[in-house]
């Protein structure tokens, strides 16, 4: 019974949760570890599942919290190693070195912009831009009102536009 | 390819948060293509990021790793449960030993403490009859004993004995006689 709930409600979210973690920690291995840790944590708290109103929101919140915690511990490591791991995160093998370099530059730029967003704005931005979720679904997933989702997304995009324009001057 | 004006109009809507998901996909398609207008190139990074991250998925062996981790967690939980209950199990074992000993002692005492006299008659008259019969038998036996004693005394009276000499015989004398294989005391009488 419990494993059914886990298989039907939690496991299908794995790639979405992974992308959310990846967008925060920017490291594939760390992001995968985070998803696994969150799943293990949820699995080991089976007796609390009935108390969780919105499992999806609970998963997103857990991923967000653990990702930011992990980001702090990663920052504590040597900057050299950290940057080396970051370099490998987004490249697609089929691209040539030049386009891969350009892509990396662009990704670095956008990450610098995203880092300036508040946690709420980051979450809403990720779910809309990466997961392509509707405002209604985002509101449900993050346990917030649809109006707040729209306002957060508007502010996030506005800030990113300003930062992109400033960086490209 | 969409004309730049159309893309600009869509971008205006996008920044305001008024675009639909389909319109946002159109923008992504435009900005990840090769023919991006120079004035729009500053925004390329945003849509490139969007496109790249959307393709990211967990490694193929994630499910296997997760299953293994869950099994490991189960084993740890079982071990922790056993560790938690070890003191309780020790206490339970001690209690079981104490109870076994107590039960054994109780059984032994119970056997020693069994009733020797019990009411076996339901009819009082029958009981009285049996009791009278038993007492008659006892009385008869005592009577026979008494008669035998009197006969013995009369036999003794017929014998001429020096009672003073007999009284002077002490216990040590009797023992001495026994140890020296002298005549038995009975023969001296």
mmCIF file of C-alpha atoms in Angstrom:
data_model
loop_
_atom_site.group_PDB
_atom_site.id
_atom_site.type_symbol
_atom_site.label_atom_id
_atom_site.label_comp_id
_atom_site.label_asym_id
_atom_site.label_seq_id
_atom_site.Cartn_x
_atom_site.Cartn_y
_atom_site.Cartn_z
ATOM 1 C CA UNK A 1 0.000 0.000 0.000
ATOM 2 C CA UNK A 2 2.671 2.454 1.074
ATOM 3 C CA UNK A 3 4.992 1.505 -1.739
ATOM 4 C CA UNK A 4 2.070 2.120 -4.122
ATOM 5 C CA UNK A 5 1.750 5.698 -2.883
ATOM 6 C CA UNK A 6 5.484 6.141 -3.234
ATOM 7 C CA UNK A 7 5.507 4.681 -6.750
ATOM 8 C CA UNK A 8 2.480 6.670 -7.932
ATOM 9 C CA UNK A 9 2.930 10.027 -6.209
ATOM 10 C CA UNK A 10 6.630 10.461 -5.586
ATOM 11 C CA UNK A 11 8.680 8.529 -8.135
ATOM 12 C CA UNK A 12 7.098 10.162 -11.231
ATOM 13 C CA UNK A 13 8.397 13.508 -9.996
ATOM 14 C CA UNK A 14 12.000 12.342 -10.088
ATOM 15 C CA UNK A 15 13.109 14.156 -13.270
ATOM 16 C CA UNK A 16 11.309 17.388 -12.377
ATOM 17 C CA UNK A 17 12.887 17.316 -8.932
ATOM 18 C CA UNK A 18 16.245 16.531 -10.454
ATOM 19 C CA UNK A 19 16.051 19.545 -12.780
ATOM 20 C CA UNK A 20 15.046 21.784 -9.911
ATOM 21 C CA UNK A 21 17.994 20.559 -7.852
ATOM 22 C CA UNK A 22 20.267 20.883 -10.890
ATOM 23 C CA UNK A 23 19.170 24.470 -11.467
ATOM 24 C CA UNK A 24 20.228 25.315 -7.919
ATOM 25 C CA UNK A 25 23.429 23.315 -7.382
ATOM 26 C CA UNK A 26 24.510 23.233 -11.064
ATOM 27 C CA UNK A 27 26.137 19.839 -10.650
ATOM 28 C CA UNK A 28 24.632 16.628 -12.017
ATOM 29 C CA UNK A 29 26.125 14.282 -9.417
ATOM 30 C CA UNK A 30 25.105 16.513 -6.526
ATOM 31 C CA UNK A 31 21.619 16.990 -7.974
ATOM 32 C CA UNK A 32 21.158 13.232 -8.318
ATOM 33 C CA UNK A 33 22.345 12.708 -4.738
ATOM 34 C CA UNK A 34 19.891 15.333 -3.542
ATOM 35 C CA UNK A 35 16.957 13.633 -5.261
ATOM 36 C CA UNK A 36 17.988 10.279 -3.836
ATOM 37 C CA UNK A 37 18.379 11.733 -0.339
ATOM 38 C CA UNK A 38 14.965 13.382 -0.505
ATOM 39 C CA UNK A 39 13.342 10.160 -1.751
ATOM 40 C CA UNK A 40 14.980 8.178 1.035
ATOM 41 C CA UNK A 41 13.838 10.733 3.584
ATOM 42 C CA UNK A 42 10.277 10.585 2.271
ATOM 43 C CA UNK A 43 10.326 6.787 2.107
ATOM 44 C CA UNK A 44 11.532 6.487 5.692
ATOM 45 C CA UNK A 45 8.697 8.729 6.926
ATOM 46 C CA UNK A 46 5.876 6.528 5.689
ATOM 47 C CA UNK A 47 3.916 6.977 8.889
ATOM 48 C CA UNK A 48 3.717 10.730 8.176
ATOM 49 C CA UNK A 49 2.448 10.505 4.598
ATOM 50 C CA UNK A 50 -1.170 10.763 5.657
ATOM 51 C CA UNK A 51 -0.376 14.075 7.338
ATOM 52 C CA UNK A 52 1.043 15.555 4.117
ATOM 53 C CA UNK A 53 -1.692 17.399 2.212
ATOM 54 C CA UNK A 54 0.266 17.982 -0.963
ATOM 55 C CA UNK A 55 3.009 15.458 -1.619
ATOM 56 C CA UNK A 56 4.261 17.289 -4.719
ATOM 57 C CA UNK A 57 4.632 20.558 -2.816
ATOM 58 C CA UNK A 58 6.357 18.664 -0.028
ATOM 59 C CA UNK A 59 8.824 17.155 -2.517
ATOM 60 C CA UNK A 60 9.606 20.515 -4.131
ATOM 61 C CA UNK A 61 10.105 22.138 -0.759
ATOM 62 C CA UNK A 62 12.388 19.319 0.391
ATOM 63 C CA UNK A 63 14.430 19.523 -2.815
ATOM 64 C CA UNK A 64 14.715 23.294 -2.522
ATOM 65 C CA UNK A 65 15.842 23.183 1.123
ATOM 66 C CA UNK A 66 18.332 20.369 0.615
ATOM 67 C CA UNK A 67 19.700 21.962 -2.571
ATOM 68 C CA UNK A 68 20.418 25.257 -0.852
ATOM 69 C CA UNK A 69 22.015 23.438 2.070
ATOM 70 C CA UNK A 70 24.157 21.417 -0.322
ATOM 71 C CA UNK A 71 25.062 24.571 -2.226
ATOM 72 C CA UNK A 72 26.459 26.068 0.958
ATOM 73 C CA UNK A 73 28.559 22.989 1.685
ATOM 74 C CA UNK A 74 29.752 22.947 -1.915
ATOM 75 C CA UNK A 75 30.805 26.576 -1.628
ATOM 76 C CA UNK A 76 32.882 25.595 1.370
ATOM 77 C CA UNK A 77 34.928 23.249 -0.812
ATOM 78 C CA UNK A 78 37.826 24.498 -2.846
ATOM 79 C CA UNK A 79 36.745 26.960 -5.522
ATOM 80 C CA UNK A 80 38.947 25.266 -8.093
ATOM 81 C CA UNK A 81 37.287 21.878 -7.736
ATOM 82 C CA UNK A 82 33.853 23.440 -7.600
ATOM 83 C CA UNK A 83 34.365 25.305 -10.896
ATOM 84 C CA UNK A 84 35.764 22.206 -12.588
ATOM 85 C CA UNK A 85 32.615 20.283 -11.733
ATOM 86 C CA UNK A 86 30.412 23.137 -12.877
ATOM 87 C CA UNK A 87 32.059 23.195 -16.273
ATOM 88 C CA UNK A 88 30.813 19.742 -17.127
ATOM 89 C CA UNK A 89 27.226 20.215 -16.085
ATOM 90 C CA UNK A 90 25.343 21.422 -19.137
ATOM 91 C CA UNK A 91 27.352 20.457 -22.168
ATOM 92 C CA UNK A 92 25.895 18.244 -24.787
ATOM 93 C CA UNK A 93 28.498 15.865 -26.187
ATOM 94 C CA UNK A 94 27.495 16.356 -29.837
ATOM 95 C CA UNK A 95 28.409 20.057 -29.841
ATOM 96 C CA UNK A 96 31.739 21.267 -31.150
ATOM 97 C CA UNK A 97 34.164 22.999 -28.766
ATOM 98 C CA UNK A 98 33.299 26.499 -30.022
ATOM 99 C CA UNK A 99 29.543 26.201 -29.659
ATOM 100 C CA UNK A 100 30.030 24.431 -26.328
ATOM 101 C CA UNK A 101 32.161 27.358 -25.169
ATOM 102 C CA UNK A 102 29.553 29.896 -26.294
ATOM 103 C CA UNK A 103 26.841 27.895 -24.614
ATOM 104 C CA UNK A 104 28.820 27.754 -21.402
ATOM 105 C CA UNK A 105 29.252 31.510 -21.474
ATOM 106 C CA UNK A 106 25.525 31.985 -21.931
ATOM 107 C CA UNK A 107 24.714 29.567 -19.130
ATOM 108 C CA UNK A 108 27.133 31.342 -16.806
ATOM 109 C CA UNK A 109 25.420 34.623 -17.620
ATOM 110 C CA UNK A 110 21.950 33.307 -16.902
ATOM 111 C CA UNK A 111 23.080 31.658 -13.677
ATOM 112 C CA UNK A 112 24.518 34.928 -12.491
ATOM 113 C CA UNK A 113 21.093 36.453 -13.142
ATOM 114 C CA UNK A 114 19.167 33.647 -11.432
ATOM 115 C CA UNK A 115 21.371 33.905 -8.368
ATOM 116 C CA UNK A 116 20.013 37.425 -7.853
ATOM 117 C CA UNK A 117 16.436 36.174 -7.526
ATOM 118 C CA UNK A 118 14.704 35.461 -4.243
ATOM 119 C CA UNK A 119 14.043 31.810 -3.342
ATOM 120 C CA UNK A 120 10.356 32.094 -4.220
ATOM 121 C CA UNK A 121 11.119 33.761 -7.528
ATOM 122 C CA UNK A 122 13.678 31.060 -8.338
ATOM 123 C CA UNK A 123 11.199 28.279 -7.639
ATOM 124 C CA UNK A 124 8.415 29.842 -9.706
ATOM 125 C CA UNK A 125 10.840 30.713 -12.506
ATOM 126 C CA UNK A 126 12.198 27.153 -12.664
ATOM 127 C CA UNK A 127 8.801 25.491 -12.682
ATOM 128 C CA UNK A 128 7.507 27.780 -15.414
ATOM 129 C CA UNK A 129 10.575 27.989 -17.640
ATOM 130 C CA UNK A 130 11.942 24.473 -17.256
ATOM 131 C CA UNK A 131 8.916 22.367 -16.450
ATOM 132 C CA UNK A 132 6.483 24.418 -18.521
ATOM 133 C CA UNK A 133 3.870 24.280 -15.777
ATOM 134 C CA UNK A 134 0.704 26.391 -15.743
ATOM 135 C CA UNK A 135 0.247 29.061 -13.087
ATOM 136 C CA UNK A 136 -2.418 26.927 -11.498
ATOM 137 C CA UNK A 137 -0.134 23.876 -11.252
ATOM 138 C CA UNK A 138 2.750 25.944 -9.913
ATOM 139 C CA UNK A 139 0.460 27.430 -7.278
ATOM 140 C CA UNK A 140 -0.658 23.959 -6.286
ATOM 141 C CA UNK A 141 2.875 22.548 -6.265
ATOM 142 C CA UNK A 142 4.297 25.351 -4.166
ATOM 143 C CA UNK A 143 1.260 25.816 -1.927
ATOM 144 C CA UNK A 144 0.830 29.456 -2.865
ATOM 145 C CA UNK A 145 -1.864 31.527 -4.573
ATOM 146 C CA UNK A 146 -1.993 31.823 -8.350
ATOM 147 C CA UNK A 147 -1.770 35.590 -8.004
ATOM 148 C CA UNK A 148 1.463 35.298 -6.063
ATOM 149 C CA UNK A 149 2.836 32.945 -8.728
ATOM 150 C CA UNK A 150 2.106 35.524 -11.459
ATOM 151 C CA UNK A 151 3.655 38.356 -9.451
ATOM 152 C CA UNK A 152 6.761 36.281 -8.617
ATOM 153 C CA UNK A 153 7.237 35.254 -12.234
ATOM 154 C CA UNK A 154 6.759 38.816 -13.470
ATOM 155 C CA UNK A 155 9.350 40.141 -11.024
ATOM 156 C CA UNK A 156 11.771 37.318 -11.809
ATOM 157 C CA UNK A 157 11.601 37.919 -15.565
ATOM 158 C CA UNK A 158 11.870 41.653 -15.149
ATOM 159 C CA UNK A 159 14.986 41.307 -13.011
ATOM 160 C CA UNK A 160 16.565 38.839 -15.429
ATOM 161 C CA UNK A 161 15.854 41.148 -18.384
ATOM 162 C CA UNK A 162 17.521 44.058 -16.604
ATOM 163 C CA UNK A 163 20.531 41.965 -15.639
ATOM 164 C CA UNK A 164 20.918 40.517 -19.131
ATOM 165 C CA UNK A 165 20.814 43.973 -20.671
ATOM 166 C CA UNK A 166 23.309 45.259 -18.151
ATOM 167 C CA UNK A 167 25.697 42.329 -18.709
ATOM 168 C CA UNK A 168 25.547 42.782 -22.477
ATOM 169 C CA UNK A 169 26.257 46.524 -22.503
ATOM 170 C CA UNK B 1 11.184 31.905 -38.920
ATOM 171 C CA UNK B 2 9.012 34.506 -37.264
ATOM 172 C CA UNK B 3 9.636 38.111 -38.235
ATOM 173 C CA UNK B 4 11.615 40.095 -35.659
ATOM 174 C CA UNK B 5 8.595 42.347 -34.998
ATOM 175 C CA UNK B 6 6.497 39.412 -34.025
ATOM 176 C CA UNK B 7 9.242 38.107 -31.731
ATOM 177 C CA UNK B 8 9.595 41.552 -30.177
ATOM 178 C CA UNK B 9 5.861 41.667 -29.498
ATOM 179 C CA UNK B 10 6.001 38.219 -27.950
ATOM 180 C CA UNK B 11 8.970 39.242 -25.840
ATOM 181 C CA UNK B 12 7.078 42.239 -24.493
ATOM 182 C CA UNK B 13 4.266 39.904 -23.461
ATOM 183 C CA UNK B 14 6.820 37.455 -22.033
ATOM 184 C CA UNK B 15 8.474 40.013 -19.756
ATOM 185 C CA UNK B 16 5.057 40.972 -18.428
ATOM 186 C CA UNK B 17 4.206 37.323 -17.740
ATOM 187 C CA UNK B 18 1.339 37.335 -20.215
ATOM 188 C CA UNK B 19 2.513 34.695 -22.694
ATOM 189 C CA UNK B 20 1.009 31.248 -22.984
ATOM 190 C CA UNK B 21 3.175 28.115 -22.746
ATOM 191 C CA UNK B 22 2.960 27.701 -26.541
ATOM 192 C CA UNK B 23 4.150 31.263 -27.128
ATOM 193 C CA UNK B 24 7.028 30.692 -24.732
ATOM 194 C CA UNK B 25 7.972 27.570 -26.670
ATOM 195 C CA UNK B 26 7.967 29.634 -29.879
ATOM 196 C CA UNK B 27 10.366 32.102 -28.300
ATOM 197 C CA UNK B 28 12.649 29.274 -27.174
ATOM 198 C CA UNK B 29 12.659 27.818 -30.658
ATOM 199 C CA UNK B 30 13.575 31.182 -32.152
ATOM 200 C CA UNK B 31 16.344 31.982 -29.677
ATOM 201 C CA UNK B 32 17.969 28.539 -29.905
ATOM 202 C CA UNK B 33 18.065 28.785 -33.699
ATOM 203 C CA UNK B 34 20.863 30.286 -35.817
ATOM 204 C CA UNK B 35 19.119 33.440 -37.069
ATOM 205 C CA UNK B 36 18.710 35.545 -33.970
ATOM 206 C CA UNK B 37 18.600 39.293 -34.652
ATOM 207 C CA UNK B 38 21.579 41.147 -33.201
ATOM 208 C CA UNK B 39 19.423 43.400 -31.005
ATOM 209 C CA UNK B 40 17.807 40.311 -29.452
ATOM 210 C CA UNK B 41 21.028 38.366 -28.822
ATOM 211 C CA UNK B 42 21.346 39.536 -25.173
ATOM 212 C CA UNK B 43 18.294 37.379 -24.389
ATOM 213 C CA UNK B 44 19.634 34.251 -26.072
ATOM 214 C CA UNK B 45 21.221 32.986 -22.836
ATOM 215 C CA UNK B 46 17.849 32.821 -21.104
ATOM 216 C CA UNK B 47 16.211 30.627 -23.728
ATOM 217 C CA UNK B 48 19.332 28.547 -24.247
ATOM 218 C CA UNK B 49 19.323 27.801 -20.541
ATOM 219 C CA UNK B 50 15.639 26.915 -20.740
ATOM 220 C CA UNK B 51 16.219 24.512 -23.604
ATOM 221 C CA UNK B 52 19.281 22.853 -22.076
ATOM 222 C CA UNK B 53 17.841 22.284 -18.648
ATOM 223 C CA UNK B 54 14.615 20.856 -20.075
ATOM 224 C CA UNK B 55 16.636 18.009 -21.593
ATOM 225 C CA UNK B 56 18.284 17.104 -18.315
ATOM 226 C CA UNK B 57 17.157 13.782 -16.876
ATOM 227 C CA UNK B 58 18.421 11.469 -14.180
ATOM 228 C CA UNK B 59 20.892 8.766 -15.152
ATOM 229 C CA UNK B 60 19.444 5.448 -16.338
ATOM 230 C CA UNK B 61 20.591 3.566 -13.263
ATOM 231 C CA UNK B 62 18.982 6.012 -10.821
ATOM 232 C CA UNK B 63 16.097 3.621 -10.054
ATOM 233 C CA UNK B 64 18.519 0.776 -9.367
ATOM 234 C CA UNK B 65 20.624 2.996 -7.084
ATOM 235 C CA UNK B 66 17.518 4.208 -5.279
ATOM 236 C CA UNK B 67 16.243 0.647 -4.786
ATOM 237 C CA UNK B 68 19.613 -0.370 -3.392
ATOM 238 C CA UNK B 69 19.670 2.656 -1.083
ATOM 239 C CA UNK B 70 16.148 1.880 0.150
ATOM 240 C CA UNK B 71 17.114 -1.724 0.898
ATOM 241 C CA UNK B 72 20.185 -0.493 2.748
ATOM 242 C CA UNK B 73 17.990 1.909 4.708
ATOM 243 C CA UNK B 74 15.601 -0.940 5.562
ATOM 244 C CA UNK B 75 18.493 -3.018 6.881
ATOM 245 C CA UNK B 76 19.737 -0.069 8.941
ATOM 246 C CA UNK B 77 16.257 0.474 10.366
ATOM 247 C CA UNK B 78 15.950 -3.215 11.244
ATOM 248 C CA UNK B 79 19.357 -3.136 12.928
ATOM 249 C CA UNK B 80 18.411 0.010 14.841
ATOM 250 C CA UNK B 81 15.128 -1.631 15.913
ATOM 251 C CA UNK B 82 17.001 -4.677 17.192
ATOM 252 C CA UNK B 83 19.511 -2.451 18.992
ATOM 253 C CA UNK B 84 16.684 -0.494 20.596
ATOM 254 C CA UNK B 85 14.959 -3.651 21.807
ATOM 255 C CA UNK B 86 18.080 -5.459 23.082
ATOM 256 C CA UNK B 87 17.745 -4.036 26.638
ATOM 257 C CA UNK B 88 14.036 -4.847 26.599
ATOM 258 C CA UNK B 89 14.780 -8.378 25.374
ATOM 259 C CA UNK B 90 17.344 -8.814 28.155
ATOM 260 C CA UNK B 91 14.793 -7.669 30.712
ATOM 261 C CA UNK B 92 12.182 -9.991 29.210
ATOM 262 C CA UNK B 93 14.626 -12.924 29.369
ATOM 263 C CA UNK B 94 15.415 -12.142 33.019
ATOM 264 C CA UNK B 95 11.714 -11.947 33.841
ATOM 265 C CA UNK B 96 11.117 -15.280 32.063
ATOM 266 C CA UNK B 97 13.902 -16.945 34.098
ATOM 267 C CA UNK B 98 12.553 -15.446 37.338
ATOM 268 C CA UNK B 99 9.034 -16.594 36.494
ATOM 269 C CA UNK B 100 10.256 -20.116 35.678
ATOM 270 C CA UNK B 101 12.111 -20.316 38.990
ATOM 271 C CA UNK B 102 9.120 -18.931 40.879
ATOM 272 C CA UNK B 103 6.829 -21.444 39.184
ATOM 273 C CA UNK B 104 9.181 -24.317 40.058
ATOM 274 C CA UNK B 105 9.400 -23.258 43.699
ATOM 275 C CA UNK B 106 5.641 -22.812 43.839
ATOM 276 C CA UNK B 107 5.090 -26.289 42.460
ATOM 277 C CA UNK B 108 7.483 -27.814 45.020
ATOM 278 C CA UNK B 109 5.857 -25.968 47.913
ATOM 279 C CA UNK B 110 2.453 -26.837 46.528
ATOM 280 C CA UNK B 111 3.318 -30.577 46.642
ATOM 281 C CA UNK B 112 4.561 -30.350 50.264
ATOM 282 C CA UNK B 113 1.609 -28.277 51.264
ATOM 283 C CA UNK B 114 -0.997 -30.714 50.040
ATOM 284 C CA UNK B 115 -3.945 -31.555 52.300
ATOM 285 C CA UNK B 116 -3.523 -34.689 54.463
ATOM 286 C CA UNK B 117 -6.996 -34.696 55.939
ATOM 287 C CA UNK B 118 -9.940 -34.261 53.776
ATOM 288 C CA UNK B 119 -13.637 -34.718 54.178
ATOM 289 C CA UNK B 120 -14.469 -37.919 52.297
ATOM 290 C CA UNK B 121 -17.913 -38.652 53.673
ATOM 291 C CA UNK B 122 -21.067 -37.039 52.493
ATOM 292 C CA UNK B 123 -23.296 -38.995 54.928
ATOM 293 C CA UNK B 124 -22.652 -38.083 58.624
ATOM 294 C CA UNK B 125 -24.213 -41.320 59.900
ATOM 295 C CA UNK B 126 -21.918 -43.436 57.732
ATOM 296 C CA UNK B 127 -18.985 -41.388 58.979
ATOM 297 C CA UNK B 128 -20.046 -41.937 62.611
ATOM 298 C CA UNK B 129 -20.495 -45.652 61.989
ATOM 299 C CA UNK B 130 -17.021 -46.017 60.431
ATOM 300 C CA UNK B 131 -15.454 -43.876 63.144
ATOM 301 C CA UNK B 132 -17.112 -45.997 65.891
ATOM 302 C CA UNK B 133 -15.929 -49.162 64.195
ATOM 303 C CA UNK B 134 -12.367 -47.788 64.016
ATOM 304 C CA UNK B 135 -12.453 -46.730 67.673
ATOM 305 C CA UNK B 136 -13.794 -50.174 68.727
ATOM 306 C CA UNK B 137 -10.904 -51.818 66.895
ATOM 307 C CA UNK B 138 -8.455 -49.455 68.572
ATOM 308 C CA UNK B 139 -10.051 -50.060 71.958
ATOM 309 C CA UNK B 140 -9.879 -53.814 71.410
ATOM 310 C CA UNK B 141 -6.189 -53.575 70.487
ATOM 311 C CA UNK B 142 -5.438 -51.490 73.588
ATOM 312 C CA UNK B 143 -7.357 -53.949 75.728
ATOM 313 C CA UNK B 144 -5.263 -56.828 74.404
ATOM 314 C CA UNK B 145 -2.098 -54.830 75.050
ATOM 315 C CA UNK B 146 -3.165 -54.060 78.591
ATOM 316 C CA UNK B 147 -3.984 -57.726 79.326
ATOM 317 C CA UNK B 148 -0.577 -58.803 77.945
ATOM 318 C CA UNK B 149 1.147 -56.233 80.188
ATOM 319 C CA UNK B 150 -0.679 -57.453 83.279
ATOM 320 C CA UNK B 151 0.271 -61.031 82.475
ATOM 321 C CA UNK B 152 3.910 -60.016 82.146
ATOM 322 C CA UNK B 153 3.854 -58.185 85.477
ATOM 323 C CA UNK B 154 2.282 -61.235 87.171
ATOM 324 C CA UNK B 155 5.004 -63.445 85.685
ATOM 325 C CA UNK B 156 7.629 -61.098 87.029
ATOM 326 C CA UNK B 157 6.070 -61.090 90.467
ATOM 327 C CA UNK B 158 6.396 -64.853 90.539
ATOM 328 C CA UNK B 159 10.197 -64.518 90.083
ATOM 329 C CA UNK B 160 12.209 -63.819 93.300
ATOM 330 C CA UNK B 161 14.270 -60.774 92.423
ATOM 331 C CA UNK B 162 16.636 -58.621 94.445
ATOM 332 C CA UNK B 163 15.255 -55.266 93.445
ATOM 333 C CA UNK B 164 17.915 -53.317 95.357
ATOM 334 C CA UNK B 165 20.692 -55.060 93.452
ATOM 335 C CA UNK B 166 18.939 -54.394 90.178
ATOM 336 C CA UNK B 167 18.538 -50.699 91.000
ATOM 337 C CA UNK B 168 22.284 -50.430 91.704
ATOM 338 C CA UNK B 169 23.147 -51.561 88.210
ATOM 339 C CA UNK B 170 24.046 -48.428 86.294
ATOM 340 C CA UNK B 171 24.038 -47.722 82.575
ATOM 341 C CA UNK B 172 27.855 -47.915 82.393
ATOM 342 C CA UNK B 173 27.763 -51.371 83.831
ATOM 343 C CA UNK B 174 25.343 -52.514 81.203
ATOM 344 C CA UNK B 175 27.543 -51.042 78.415
ATOM 345 C CA UNK B 176 30.615 -52.632 79.884
ATOM 346 C CA UNK B 177 28.965 -55.972 79.927
ATOM 347 C CA UNK B 178 27.903 -55.602 76.270
ATOM 348 C CA UNK B 179 31.452 -54.691 75.155
ATOM 349 C CA UNK B 180 33.126 -57.588 77.000
ATOM 350 C CA UNK B 181 30.761 -60.133 75.484
ATOM 351 C CA UNK B 182 29.642 -61.118 78.913
ATOM 352 C CA UNK B 183 26.227 -62.574 79.443
ATOM 353 C CA UNK B 184 23.381 -60.586 78.070
ATOM 354 C CA UNK B 185 21.513 -58.446 80.502
ATOM 355 C CA UNK B 186 18.345 -60.403 79.852
ATOM 356 C CA UNK B 187 20.033 -63.596 81.084
ATOM 357 C CA UNK B 188 21.097 -61.872 84.284
ATOM 358 C CA UNK B 189 17.556 -61.046 85.150
#
